[in-house]
Amino acid sequence: MFFRSSIFISFFLLAANPAQFQMLWGQYAPYAPVAAYAEPSGCLINQVHLVQRHGSRYPTKTQNKVIDDAVKKLKNAVAAKKIVGPEFEFLTKFEYAIGPDKEGQLTRIGLEESYESGRVQYSRYKHLATIPLVHTSSIKRVELSAKEWIKGFEAASVEDAKEIKIPPPNRSKRWCTHKAAKATAKTPTEAWKKDYLPHILHGAGLTEDEVHGLMSMCAFHSSIIRSSSSDSTLSPFCGIFTDDQFKDFAWQSALSKYYIGKGGIHDDNKYELSPVGFAEILYTRLLSHKESDTKFYADFSHDNEMSGIVQVLGLFPQARDLSSDVRDDSSTWKISEITRFAGRIQVERMTCKAFGNQQLVRVLVNDAVQPLAWCKANKAKNGLCKVEQFVKGPAQHA
């Protein structure tokens, strides 16, 4: 018999601060800025590059099957009193039913996250007086996120009558196959899964993937039952795990995305945003000063691609590769702060009076200014870097 009433108590302690608790959901955390956006003092932004992940979604087809099987097994274990405790009582009336039409698609919250981002982006950069150039992958949830972002941008710019159109997805420069990137991450991720998952809900007859699926239900189900992005309601699935178990769950996300990003991303059939290809195009655009140049570029993609982009740009550098043996809570590689749902990477080009009107760049991830410590021309440690230095990339400054 498995009984841990302390989990039930832990749930209510975590529910008192859901924003902090959601930081343990890894790539499944809903959008929230990591820091308050601050305009660069004494500077004028003249070009913007946005990379944004799709909004919160339902489980994918593969995830849906795993979760469905896991819920059935857990319900049976509770009914047979193999696992007991107040935190499992909700399962007696709970029915899991996510149809094929919703698998991998945006939730109500996901639509709202994308729309709100478009509204905020217009308000922030309306002085550019430009129509953004928007690109998206061919995956439905990504394309729909881009369309909702456009709706928000157009609604905020109603006085300017901005009308944005999305060109067909184009293939950027290949880096390596998506399959190869996932293979790079498999060994350390699988090693960590085998270390922590078998000890959770022991007695319910669950596989490691099924335990992970139930933990992910904390995030997925919370998104489904919430009425809006400001609603902080937590799924009862959150209450059947401890905060320490969720920290292990978040570390699995960190390992997976770190090594996928490190291995390189691109798949000719689905993923059009290659990290290296994106960086090369970004550098070219930053160096161009033609009057006809677009001033706002917006790309919509996935967490795997964005994990690669931040590494190519030299963001969140780690002194050593992440360990699959020991969780490092002090690591800055926190996926919930990097590629959470609707997470965004922003590159701003600007001129600043204090620096002789040189062309400078700063990078923000979920509104937090990145230090760009590798940039030798870093200005006053405030994240500003000369364009000419930035486009050389972090490898040239090592």
CSV table of C-alpha atoms in Angstrom, one decimal:
chain,number,residue,atom,x,y,z
A,1,MET,CA,0.0,0.0,0.0
A,2,PHE,CA,1.3,3.5,-0.9
A,3,PHE,CA,0.2,6.3,1.4
A,4,ARG,CA,1.7,9.8,1.5
A,5,SER,CA,-0.6,12.5,2.9
A,6,SER,CA,2.4,14.9,3.0
A,7,ILE,CA,1.9,15.2,-0.8
A,8,PHE,CA,-1.6,16.6,-0.2
A,9,ILE,CA,-0.3,19.1,2.3
A,10,SER,CA,2.6,20.1,-0.1
A,11,PHE,CA,0.0,20.7,-2.9
A,12,PHE,CA,-1.8,23.4,-0.9
A,13,LEU,CA,1.5,25.1,0.0
A,14,LEU,CA,2.5,25.2,-3.7
A,15,ALA,CA,-1.0,26.3,-4.7
A,16,ALA,CA,-0.4,29.4,-2.6
A,17,ASN,CA,2.2,30.5,-5.1
A,18,PRO,CA,1.3,29.0,-8.4
A,19,ALA,CA,3.5,31.3,-10.5
A,20,GLN,CA,6.6,29.9,-8.6
A,21,PHE,CA,5.3,26.4,-8.8
A,22,GLN,CA,4.8,26.6,-12.6
A,23,MET,CA,8.6,27.2,-12.9
A,24,LEU,CA,8.9,23.5,-12.2
A,25,TRP,CA,6.9,22.5,-15.3
A,26,GLY,CA,9.8,22.9,-17.7
A,27,GLN,CA,8.7,23.5,-21.3
A,28,TYR,CA,5.0,23.0,-20.3
A,29,ALA,CA,4.9,26.2,-18.2
A,30,PRO,CA,2.4,28.8,-19.4
A,31,TYR,CA,3.8,32.1,-20.5
A,32,ALA,CA,4.9,34.7,-18.0
A,33,PRO,CA,7.7,37.2,-18.3
A,34,VAL,CA,10.9,36.5,-16.4
A,35,ALA,CA,11.5,40.2,-15.8
A,36,ALA,CA,9.7,43.5,-16.4
A,37,TYR,CA,10.5,44.9,-19.8
A,38,ALA,CA,12.5,48.1,-19.6
A,39,GLU,CA,13.2,50.4,-22.5
A,40,PRO,CA,17.0,51.0,-23.1
A,41,SER,CA,17.6,54.4,-21.6
A,42,GLY,CA,18.7,57.1,-24.1
A,43,CYS,CA,18.5,54.7,-27.0
A,44,LEU,CA,16.3,54.4,-30.1
A,45,ILE,CA,15.4,50.9,-31.3
A,46,ASN,CA,15.4,50.7,-35.1
A,47,GLN,CA,15.1,47.0,-35.8
A,48,VAL,CA,13.5,44.1,-33.9
A,49,HIS,CA,13.8,40.3,-34.3
A,50,LEU,CA,11.3,38.1,-32.5
A,51,VAL,CA,11.4,34.3,-32.2
A,52,GLN,CA,8.3,32.9,-30.3
A,53,ARG,CA,7.2,29.5,-29.4
A,54,HIS,CA,3.6,28.4,-30.0
A,55,GLY,CA,1.2,28.9,-27.1
A,56,SER,CA,0.0,26.4,-24.5
A,57,ARG,CA,-1.3,23.2,-26.1
A,58,TYR,CA,-3.1,19.9,-25.5
A,59,PRO,CA,-1.0,16.7,-25.3
A,60,THR,CA,0.3,15.4,-28.6
A,61,LYS,CA,-1.0,12.2,-30.1
A,62,THR,CA,1.8,10.2,-28.5
A,63,GLN,CA,1.5,11.9,-25.2
A,64,ASN,CA,-2.3,11.5,-25.2
A,65,LYS,CA,-2.0,7.7,-25.5
A,66,VAL,CA,0.5,7.5,-22.7
A,67,ILE,CA,-1.5,9.7,-20.4
A,68,ASP,CA,-4.7,7.9,-21.1
A,69,ASP,CA,-3.1,4.5,-20.2
A,70,ALA,CA,-1.5,6.0,-17.1
A,71,VAL,CA,-4.8,7.5,-15.8
A,72,LYS,CA,-6.6,4.2,-16.2
A,73,LYS,CA,-3.8,2.3,-14.4
A,74,LEU,CA,-3.7,4.8,-11.6
A,75,LYS,CA,-7.5,4.8,-11.2
A,76,ASN,CA,-7.4,1.0,-11.0
A,77,ALA,CA,-4.7,1.1,-8.4
A,78,VAL,CA,-6.6,3.6,-6.3
A,79,ALA,CA,-9.8,1.5,-6.6
A,80,ALA,CA,-7.9,-1.6,-5.5
A,81,LYS,CA,-6.4,0.5,-2.6
A,82,LYS,CA,-2.9,-0.2,-3.8
A,83,ILE,CA,-2.4,3.5,-3.5
A,84,VAL,CA,-4.4,5.6,-1.0
A,85,GLY,CA,-4.5,9.1,0.2
A,86,PRO,CA,-6.7,12.2,0.0
A,87,GLU,CA,-4.8,13.5,-3.0
A,88,PHE,CA,-6.2,10.6,-5.1
A,89,GLU,CA,-9.8,11.0,-4.2
A,90,PHE,CA,-10.6,13.2,-7.3
A,91,LEU,CA,-9.8,10.2,-9.5
A,92,THR,CA,-13.0,8.4,-8.5
A,93,LYS,CA,-15.0,10.9,-10.6
A,94,PHE,CA,-12.3,11.9,-13.1
A,95,GLU,CA,-12.6,10.9,-16.7
A,96,TYR,CA,-9.8,11.5,-19.2
A,97,ALA,CA,-11.1,12.4,-22.6
A,98,ILE,CA,-9.0,14.4,-25.1
A,99,GLY,CA,-10.1,13.6,-28.7
A,100,PRO,CA,-7.9,13.3,-31.7
A,101,ASP,CA,-9.1,16.6,-33.0
A,102,LYS,CA,-7.4,18.4,-30.0
A,103,GLU,CA,-4.2,16.4,-29.9
A,104,GLY,CA,-1.3,18.9,-30.0
A,105,GLN,CA,-3.5,21.8,-30.7
A,106,LEU,CA,-3.7,25.1,-28.8
A,107,THR,CA,-5.8,25.4,-25.7
A,108,ARG,CA,-7.8,28.5,-24.9
A,109,ILE,CA,-4.8,29.8,-22.9
A,110,GLY,CA,-2.5,29.1,-25.8
A,111,LEU,CA,-4.6,31.3,-28.1
A,112,GLU,CA,-4.7,34.1,-25.5
A,113,GLU,CA,-1.0,34.0,-24.9
A,114,SER,CA,-0.3,34.5,-28.6
A,115,TYR,CA,-2.9,37.2,-29.1
A,116,GLU,CA,-1.6,39.1,-26.1
A,117,SER,CA,2.0,38.9,-27.3
A,118,GLY,CA,1.0,40.6,-30.6
A,119,ARG,CA,-0.8,43.3,-28.7
A,120,VAL,CA,2.2,43.9,-26.4
A,121,GLN,CA,4.7,43.9,-29.3
A,122,TYR,CA,2.8,46.6,-31.2
A,123,SER,CA,2.6,48.8,-28.1
A,124,ARG,CA,6.3,48.3,-27.5
A,125,TYR,CA,7.5,48.9,-31.0
A,126,LYS,CA,4.9,51.0,-32.7
A,127,HIS,CA,7.4,53.8,-33.3
A,128,LEU,CA,9.0,51.6,-36.0
A,129,ALA,CA,5.8,52.3,-38.1
A,130,THR,CA,6.3,49.1,-40.0
A,131,ILE,CA,4.4,45.9,-40.9
A,132,PRO,CA,6.2,42.9,-39.4
A,133,LEU,CA,7.5,40.2,-41.7
A,134,VAL,CA,6.1,37.0,-40.1
A,135,HIS,CA,7.2,33.4,-40.8
A,136,THR,CA,5.9,30.2,-39.3
A,137,SER,CA,6.4,26.5,-39.6
A,138,SER,CA,3.8,24.3,-41.3
A,139,ILE,CA,2.7,22.7,-38.0
A,140,LYS,CA,-0.8,23.8,-37.2
A,141,ARG,CA,-0.3,25.0,-33.6
A,142,VAL,CA,2.6,27.1,-34.7
A,143,GLU,CA,0.8,28.6,-37.6
A,144,LEU,CA,-2.3,29.3,-35.5
A,145,SER,CA,-0.1,31.0,-32.9
A,146,ALA,CA,1.3,33.3,-35.6
A,147,LYS,CA,-2.2,34.1,-36.8
A,148,GLU,CA,-3.4,34.9,-33.2
A,149,TRP,CA,-0.3,37.0,-32.7
A,150,ILE,CA,-1.2,38.9,-35.9
A,151,LYS,CA,-4.8,39.4,-34.6
A,152,GLY,CA,-3.4,41.0,-31.4
A,153,PHE,CA,-1.0,43.2,-33.3
A,154,GLU,CA,-3.6,44.4,-35.8
A,155,ALA,CA,-6.2,45.0,-33.0
A,156,ALA,CA,-3.7,47.2,-31.1
A,157,SER,CA,-2.7,49.0,-34.3
A,158,VAL,CA,-6.3,49.7,-35.4
A,159,GLU,CA,-5.5,53.4,-35.8
A,160,ASP,CA,-2.6,52.6,-38.1
A,161,ALA,CA,-4.6,49.9,-40.0
A,162,LYS,CA,-1.8,47.4,-40.1
A,163,GLU,CA,-2.6,44.3,-42.2
A,164,ILE,CA,-0.1,41.5,-41.9
A,165,LYS,CA,0.1,38.5,-44.2
A,166,ILE,CA,2.1,35.3,-43.7
A,167,PRO,CA,4.2,34.1,-46.7
A,168,PRO,CA,4.3,30.3,-47.3
A,169,PRO,CA,6.9,28.5,-45.0
A,170,ASN,CA,10.3,28.5,-46.5
A,171,ARG,CA,13.2,26.2,-45.9
A,172,SER,CA,16.2,27.8,-44.2
A,173,LYS,CA,19.7,26.4,-44.2
A,174,ARG,CA,20.0,22.9,-42.9
A,175,TRP,CA,22.1,22.3,-39.8
A,176,CYS,CA,21.5,18.6,-39.1
A,177,THR,CA,18.5,16.3,-38.8
A,178,HIS,CA,15.9,16.6,-36.1
A,179,LYS,CA,16.2,12.9,-35.5
A,180,ALA,CA,20.0,13.2,-34.9
A,181,ALA,CA,19.4,16.0,-32.4
A,182,LYS,CA,17.0,13.9,-30.4
A,183,ALA,CA,19.4,11.0,-30.5
A,184,THR,CA,22.1,13.3,-29.0
A,185,ALA,CA,19.8,14.0,-26.0
A,186,LYS,CA,18.4,10.5,-25.6
A,187,THR,CA,21.3,9.0,-23.5
A,188,PRO,CA,21.5,11.7,-20.7
A,189,THR,CA,17.7,12.1,-20.6
A,190,GLU,CA,17.0,8.4,-20.4
A,191,ALA,CA,19.7,8.0,-17.7
A,192,TRP,CA,18.0,10.7,-15.6
A,193,LYS,CA,14.5,9.2,-16.1
A,194,LYS,CA,15.7,5.8,-14.9
A,195,ASP,CA,17.1,7.5,-11.8
A,196,TYR,CA,14.0,9.3,-10.5
A,197,LEU,CA,10.8,8.1,-12.2
A,198,PRO,CA,10.7,4.4,-10.9
A,199,HIS,CA,10.4,5.6,-7.3
A,200,ILE,CA,7.3,7.7,-8.0
A,201,LEU,CA,3.8,6.1,-7.5
A,202,HIS,CA,5.5,2.8,-6.9
A,203,GLY,CA,2.8,0.1,-6.7
A,204,ALA,CA,0.6,1.4,-9.5
A,205,GLY,CA,2.3,-0.6,-12.2
A,206,LEU,CA,3.2,2.4,-14.2
A,207,THR,CA,6.0,2.7,-16.7
A,208,GLU,CA,8.5,5.5,-16.5
A,209,ASP,CA,6.9,7.3,-19.5
A,210,GLU,CA,3.5,6.9,-17.8
A,211,VAL,CA,4.7,8.5,-14.6
A,212,HIS,CA,6.2,11.3,-16.6
A,213,GLY,CA,2.8,11.6,-18.5
A,214,LEU,CA,0.9,12.0,-15.2
A,215,MET,CA,3.4,14.6,-14.0
A,216,SER,CA,2.9,16.5,-17.3
A,217,MET,CA,-0.9,16.4,-16.7
A,218,CYS,CA,-0.3,18.9,-13.9
A,219,ALA,CA,0.5,21.4,-16.6
A,220,PHE,CA,-1.7,20.2,-19.4
A,221,HIS,CA,-4.8,19.8,-17.3
A,222,SER,CA,-4.3,23.1,-15.5
A,223,SER,CA,-4.2,24.8,-18.9
A,224,ILE,CA,-7.4,23.1,-20.0
A,225,ILE,CA,-9.5,24.0,-17.0
A,226,ARG,CA,-8.3,27.6,-16.7
A,227,SER,CA,-10.7,30.3,-17.9
A,228,SER,CA,-7.9,32.7,-18.9
A,229,SER,CA,-4.2,33.3,-18.7
A,230,SER,CA,-4.8,35.2,-15.5
A,231,ASP,CA,-6.5,32.2,-13.9
A,232,SER,CA,-4.1,30.4,-11.6
A,233,THR,CA,-6.2,27.3,-10.9
A,234,LEU,CA,-4.1,24.1,-10.5
A,235,SER,CA,-5.1,20.7,-11.7
A,236,PRO,CA,-5.6,18.1,-8.9
A,237,PHE,CA,-2.9,16.1,-10.7
A,238,CYS,CA,-0.4,18.6,-9.3
A,239,GLY,CA,-1.2,17.4,-5.8
A,240,ILE,CA,-0.1,13.8,-6.2
A,241,PHE,CA,3.6,14.7,-6.6
A,242,THR,CA,6.0,16.5,-4.2
A,243,ASP,CA,7.8,19.7,-5.1
A,244,ASP,CA,11.1,17.8,-5.1
A,245,GLN,CA,9.7,15.3,-7.7
A,246,PHE,CA,8.7,18.2,-9.8
A,247,LYS,CA,12.3,19.6,-9.6
A,248,ASP,CA,13.5,16.3,-11.0
A,249,PHE,CA,10.8,16.6,-13.7
A,250,ALA,CA,12.1,20.0,-14.6
A,251,TRP,CA,15.7,18.7,-14.7
A,252,GLN,CA,14.6,16.1,-17.2
A,253,SER,CA,13.3,19.0,-19.4
A,254,ALA,CA,16.6,20.8,-18.9
A,255,LEU,CA,18.6,17.8,-20.0
A,256,SER,CA,16.5,17.1,-23.0
A,257,LYS,CA,16.4,20.6,-24.4
A,258,TYR,CA,20.0,21.3,-23.6
A,259,TYR,CA,21.3,18.3,-25.5
A,260,ILE,CA,18.8,18.6,-28.3
A,261,GLY,CA,19.9,22.3,-28.8
A,262,LYS,CA,23.5,21.3,-28.5
A,263,GLY,CA,23.0,18.6,-31.2
A,264,GLY,CA,21.4,20.9,-33.7
A,265,ILE,CA,17.9,21.0,-35.1
A,266,HIS,CA,16.3,20.7,-38.5
A,267,ASP,CA,13.8,18.4,-40.2
A,268,ASP,CA,13.1,19.0,-43.9
A,269,ASN,CA,9.4,18.0,-43.5
A,270,LYS,CA,8.3,20.0,-40.5
A,271,TYR,CA,10.8,22.4,-38.9
A,272,GLU,CA,11.8,25.3,-41.0
A,273,LEU,CA,13.7,27.3,-38.4
A,274,SER,CA,17.3,26.0,-38.2
A,275,PRO,CA,19.2,27.7,-35.4
A,276,VAL,CA,22.4,28.2,-37.4
A,277,GLY,CA,20.4,29.3,-40.4
A,278,PHE,CA,18.4,31.7,-38.3
A,279,ALA,CA,21.6,33.2,-36.8
A,280,GLU,CA,23.1,33.7,-40.2
A,281,ILE,CA,20.0,35.5,-41.5
A,282,LEU,CA,19.8,37.5,-38.2
A,283,TYR,CA,23.5,38.7,-38.6
A,284,THR,CA,22.9,39.7,-42.2
A,285,ARG,CA,19.8,41.7,-41.3
A,286,LEU,CA,21.5,43.4,-38.4
A,287,LEU,CA,24.3,44.6,-40.7
A,288,SER,CA,22.0,45.9,-43.3
A,289,HIS,CA,20.9,49.6,-43.2
A,290,LYS,CA,18.8,49.9,-46.4
A,291,GLU,CA,15.9,52.3,-46.2
A,292,SER,CA,13.7,49.5,-47.7
A,293,ASP,CA,14.6,47.0,-45.0
A,294,THR,CA,11.9,45.5,-42.9
A,295,LYS,CA,12.2,46.8,-39.3
A,296,PHE,CA,10.3,44.0,-37.5
A,297,TYR,CA,10.8,40.3,-38.1
A,298,ALA,CA,8.7,37.7,-36.3
A,299,ASP,CA,9.4,33.9,-36.5
A,300,PHE,CA,7.2,31.3,-34.8
A,301,SER,CA,8.6,27.9,-33.9
A,302,HIS,CA,9.1,25.2,-31.3
A,303,ASP,CA,11.0,24.7,-28.0
A,304,ASN,CA,13.6,22.4,-29.6
A,305,GLU,CA,14.5,25.0,-32.2
A,306,MET,CA,14.6,27.8,-29.7
A,307,SER,CA,16.8,25.7,-27.4
A,308,GLY,CA,19.3,25.6,-30.3
A,309,ILE,CA,19.0,29.3,-31.1
A,310,VAL,CA,19.9,30.4,-27.6
A,311,GLN,CA,23.0,28.2,-27.6
A,312,VAL,CA,24.1,29.5,-31.1
A,313,LEU,CA,23.7,33.0,-29.8
A,314,GLY,CA,25.8,32.3,-26.8
A,315,LEU,CA,23.0,32.7,-24.2
A,316,PHE,CA,22.8,30.8,-20.9
A,317,PRO,CA,26.4,29.5,-21.1
A,318,GLN,CA,27.2,26.6,-18.8
A,319,ALA,CA,30.6,26.0,-17.3
A,320,ARG,CA,30.1,22.3,-18.0
A,321,ASP,CA,27.6,20.1,-19.7
A,322,LEU,CA,24.5,19.3,-17.6
A,323,SER,CA,24.8,16.1,-15.6
A,324,SER,CA,22.4,13.1,-15.8
A,325,ASP,CA,23.7,11.9,-12.4
A,326,VAL,CA,23.0,14.9,-10.2
A,327,ARG,CA,20.4,17.7,-10.4
A,328,ASP,CA,21.9,21.1,-10.3
A,329,ASP,CA,19.3,23.6,-9.0
A,330,SER,CA,21.8,26.4,-9.4
A,331,SER,CA,22.0,26.0,-13.2
A,332,THR,CA,20.9,28.9,-15.3
A,333,TRP,CA,19.6,26.5,-17.9
A,334,LYS,CA,16.0,26.5,-16.7
A,335,ILE,CA,13.6,25.6,-19.5
A,336,SER,CA,10.7,27.3,-17.9
A,337,GLU,CA,12.6,30.6,-18.2
A,338,ILE,CA,13.8,29.9,-21.7
A,339,THR,CA,11.3,28.0,-23.9
A,340,ARG,CA,8.1,27.9,-21.9
A,341,PHE,CA,4.8,28.0,-23.9
A,342,ALA,CA,4.7,31.3,-26.0
A,343,GLY,CA,8.3,31.9,-24.8
A,344,ARG,CA,10.2,34.5,-26.8
A,345,ILE,CA,13.7,35.5,-27.8
A,346,GLN,CA,14.0,39.2,-28.8
A,347,VAL,CA,16.9,40.9,-30.5
A,348,GLU,CA,16.8,44.7,-30.6
A,349,ARG,CA,19.1,46.9,-32.7
A,350,MET,CA,19.4,50.5,-31.6
A,351,THR,CA,21.5,53.6,-31.4
A,352,CYS,CA,22.3,55.2,-28.1
A,353,LYS,CA,23.4,58.8,-27.5
A,354,ALA,CA,25.7,57.9,-24.7
A,355,PHE,CA,27.7,55.7,-27.0
A,356,GLY,CA,28.0,58.0,-29.9
A,357,ASN,CA,25.0,56.7,-31.8
A,358,GLN,CA,26.8,53.5,-32.6
A,359,GLN,CA,24.6,50.6,-33.8
A,360,LEU,CA,24.2,48.4,-30.8
A,361,VAL,CA,22.3,45.2,-30.0
A,362,ARG,CA,20.7,43.7,-26.9
A,363,VAL,CA,19.0,40.3,-26.5
A,364,LEU,CA,16.0,39.6,-24.3
A,365,VAL,CA,14.6,36.2,-23.4
A,366,ASN,CA,11.1,36.5,-22.0
A,367,ASP,CA,11.8,40.2,-21.4
A,368,ALA,CA,14.9,39.5,-19.3
A,369,VAL,CA,18.0,41.3,-20.7
A,370,GLN,CA,20.8,38.8,-21.4
A,371,PRO,CA,24.3,39.9,-20.2
A,372,LEU,CA,26.2,38.8,-23.4
A,373,ALA,CA,29.3,38.4,-21.2
A,374,TRP,CA,31.2,37.0,-24.2
A,375,CYS,CA,30.9,40.3,-26.1
A,376,LYS,CA,34.1,42.2,-25.7
A,377,ALA,CA,32.4,45.5,-26.6
A,378,ASN,CA,29.7,45.0,-23.9
A,379,LYS,CA,28.6,48.4,-22.7
A,380,ALA,CA,28.5,49.0,-19.0
A,381,LYS,CA,27.5,45.4,-18.4
A,382,ASN,CA,23.9,46.3,-19.5
A,383,GLY,CA,23.6,43.7,-22.3
A,384,LEU,CA,24.5,46.2,-25.1
A,385,CYS,CA,27.0,44.9,-27.7
A,386,LYS,CA,28.3,46.6,-30.9
A,387,VAL,CA,26.6,45.0,-33.9
A,388,GLU,CA,30.0,44.3,-35.5
A,389,GLN,CA,31.0,42.3,-32.4
A,390,PHE,CA,27.7,40.6,-32.0
A,391,VAL,CA,27.5,39.2,-35.5
A,392,LYS,CA,30.9,37.5,-35.1
A,393,GLY,CA,29.1,35.1,-32.7
A,394,PRO,CA,30.2,33.8,-29.3
A,395,ALA,CA,32.7,31.3,-30.8
A,396,GLN,CA,34.9,34.2,-32.0
A,397,HIS,CA,35.1,35.6,-28.5
A,398,ALA,CA,36.0,32.4,-26.7
